[in-house]
């Protein structure tokens, strides 16, 4: 959970000019913050002084002073990022995060839509990006490829009772059109109840 919070906080302290973590942050009257160098370079190349984010124009060039509080917060965030929590590294039997580079962190969830497994930090976009919010997340699974349709590379979500097989939605519309089908979870529950 701490990694997810760190990821979110680091994104909040990003300069909209260089798209990197703020360095020597300065804040304008409109409330937006930028790297001192980025803002100075931006204004040196322009006829007018305006906020690169909201385009608020200043009649005279404002004096830029470093935001010391923001600078301290960013320093602390960077220290936290440099000391990774070793307890979250994937060990034998754990599912590794597919997005991590170098030492892999333990996956918290697997996405059947992507299909990939993610640690808490790399999972965060699934909660923030609208297009990813409807992805199907499950407990970490090291065998995601077995849960994909070989033909369409989509997750197996339907059980075709006619052919007694798991299929994806594309198969349900094409090869299995007109067959008796149920959701995979429904079939699983029925088999558990009947003891098969």
XYZ file of C-alpha atoms in Angstrom:
196
model
C 0.000 0.000 0.000
C 2.894 2.354 0.757
C 4.259 1.860 -2.762
C 0.905 2.862 -4.275
C 0.769 5.990 -2.111
C 4.346 6.842 -3.094
C 3.453 6.400 -6.797
C 0.423 8.697 -6.475
C 2.374 11.324 -4.506
C 5.254 11.352 -6.985
C 2.777 12.009 -9.808
C 1.369 14.978 -7.849
C 4.854 16.528 -7.664
C 5.600 16.412 -11.379
C 6.582 19.457 -13.417
C 4.164 19.855 -16.341
C 6.974 21.285 -18.501
C 9.640 18.537 -18.221
C 7.224 15.829 -16.945
C 9.723 14.826 -14.258
C 9.733 15.184 -10.462
C 10.058 18.857 -9.491
C 13.623 20.141 -9.014
C 14.056 23.432 -7.151
C 10.263 23.879 -7.170
C 8.763 27.351 -7.534
C 5.064 28.160 -7.170
C 3.180 30.860 -9.053
C 0.299 33.012 -7.783
C -2.154 30.791 -9.690
C -1.048 27.864 -7.488
C 0.848 25.787 -10.071
C 4.419 24.632 -9.407
C 7.325 24.058 -11.791
C 11.059 23.399 -11.766
C 12.888 26.718 -11.442
C 14.966 26.000 -14.553
C 11.963 24.850 -16.632
C 9.938 27.960 -15.844
C 12.907 30.316 -16.342
C 13.734 28.699 -19.727
C 10.077 28.854 -20.739
C 9.802 32.566 -19.928
C 13.193 33.394 -21.502
C 11.943 31.984 -24.826
C 8.608 33.841 -24.744
C 7.444 37.451 -25.170
C 5.069 37.152 -22.198
C 5.164 35.554 -18.770
C 2.298 33.108 -18.351
C 1.687 29.932 -16.407
C 2.563 26.979 -18.692
C -0.317 25.012 -17.160
C -3.341 27.357 -16.895
C -2.017 30.128 -19.209
C -2.665 32.853 -16.586
C -0.705 35.861 -17.859
C 1.347 38.075 -15.536
C 1.747 41.773 -16.421
C 5.256 41.862 -14.935
C 7.600 38.927 -14.585
C 7.099 37.562 -11.042
C 10.099 37.044 -8.814
C 10.637 33.283 -8.493
C 11.454 31.952 -5.046
C 11.976 28.329 -4.217
C 9.056 26.703 -2.392
C 11.031 25.311 0.569
C 8.161 23.243 1.999
C 7.480 21.567 -1.346
C 11.226 20.992 -1.806
C 11.457 19.186 1.581
C 8.438 16.991 0.785
C 9.985 15.977 -2.550
C 13.332 15.183 -0.865
C 11.530 12.889 1.603
C 9.638 11.188 -1.220
C 12.871 10.548 -3.095
C 14.439 9.020 0.051
C 11.419 6.729 0.448
C 11.712 5.659 -3.190
C 15.408 4.817 -2.742
C 14.740 2.492 0.191
C 12.545 -0.248 -1.285
C 10.636 -2.454 1.152
C 12.528 -5.761 0.860
C 9.580 -7.713 2.283
C 7.699 -7.092 -0.978
C 10.255 -8.704 -3.276
C 8.971 -11.819 -5.002
C 10.354 -15.018 -3.560
C 10.026 -18.669 -4.521
C 6.376 -19.511 -5.109
C 5.337 -15.847 -5.427
C 3.950 -14.381 -8.642
C 6.291 -11.633 -9.876
C 5.170 -8.220 -11.126
C 5.470 -8.177 -14.922
C 6.038 -4.402 -14.993
C 8.933 -4.226 -12.514
C 12.437 -3.990 -13.921
C 15.458 -5.318 -12.052
C 14.411 -6.878 -8.740
C 10.798 -7.975 -9.165
C 8.236 -7.135 -6.490
C 5.534 -9.590 -5.473
C 2.336 -9.237 -7.538
C -0.772 -8.145 -5.623
C -3.219 -8.809 -8.482
C -3.271 -10.307 -11.955
C -5.246 -8.672 -14.752
C -7.025 -11.066 -17.102
C -7.622 -8.238 -19.587
C -3.972 -7.125 -19.931
C -2.915 -10.157 -19.236
C -0.221 -9.415 -16.675
C 0.468 -9.466 -12.943
C 1.207 -6.277 -11.002
C 2.720 -5.152 -7.687
C 0.797 -2.499 -5.755
C 2.612 0.384 -7.472
C 2.099 -0.854 -11.035
C -1.487 -1.882 -10.263
C -2.445 1.709 -9.377
C -3.279 2.807 -12.984
C -6.057 0.179 -12.983
C -7.786 2.295 -10.314
C -6.992 5.709 -11.829
C -7.249 5.370 -15.621
C -10.868 5.225 -16.778
C -10.161 2.824 -19.673
C -8.545 0.297 -17.286
C -11.120 0.454 -14.477
C -13.275 -2.265 -16.083
C -10.337 -4.714 -16.416
C -10.900 -8.026 -14.648
C -8.527 -8.269 -11.660
C -7.977 -11.568 -9.847
C -5.655 -12.846 -7.138
C -2.059 -13.228 -8.391
C -1.888 -16.032 -10.927
C 1.327 -17.353 -12.474
C -0.605 -19.254 -15.169
C -2.384 -16.403 -16.952
C -1.644 -17.827 -20.397
C -3.721 -20.910 -19.531
C -6.694 -18.616 -18.877
C -6.530 -17.105 -22.371
C -8.229 -18.275 -25.542
C -5.514 -19.614 -27.848
C -7.295 -18.254 -30.920
C -8.307 -14.752 -29.745
C -5.932 -14.099 -26.784
C -8.939 -13.020 -24.686
C -9.788 -14.257 -21.190
C -11.885 -17.416 -20.910
C -15.070 -16.118 -19.272
C -17.790 -18.403 -20.675
C -18.499 -22.107 -20.354
C -20.075 -23.721 -23.421
C -22.317 -26.471 -22.041
C -22.912 -27.860 -25.545
C -19.199 -28.532 -26.146
C -18.224 -28.825 -22.442
C -15.387 -26.300 -22.790
C -14.268 -22.853 -21.615
C -14.413 -20.137 -24.282
C -13.903 -16.383 -24.694
C -16.640 -13.943 -25.719
C -15.382 -13.903 -29.326
C -15.706 -17.700 -29.548
C -19.225 -17.364 -28.116
C -20.208 -15.109 -31.002
C -18.446 -17.103 -33.730
C -17.888 -20.879 -33.384
C -20.303 -21.430 -30.474
C -23.176 -19.213 -31.648
C -26.503 -20.828 -30.678
C -24.890 -23.160 -28.114
C -26.011 -23.314 -24.472
C -23.575 -21.071 -22.566
C -23.188 -19.768 -19.001
C -20.674 -17.556 -17.200
C -17.617 -19.507 -16.091
C -18.237 -18.562 -12.445
C -21.805 -19.923 -12.655
C -20.593 -23.265 -14.014
C -17.890 -23.437 -11.347
C -20.464 -22.815 -8.591
C -22.818 -25.474 -10.034
C -20.008 -28.048 -10.126
C -18.982 -27.225 -6.540
C -22.575 -27.644 -5.331
C -23.029 -30.934 -7.185
C -19.607 -32.163 -6.021
C -18.268 -32.856 -9.517
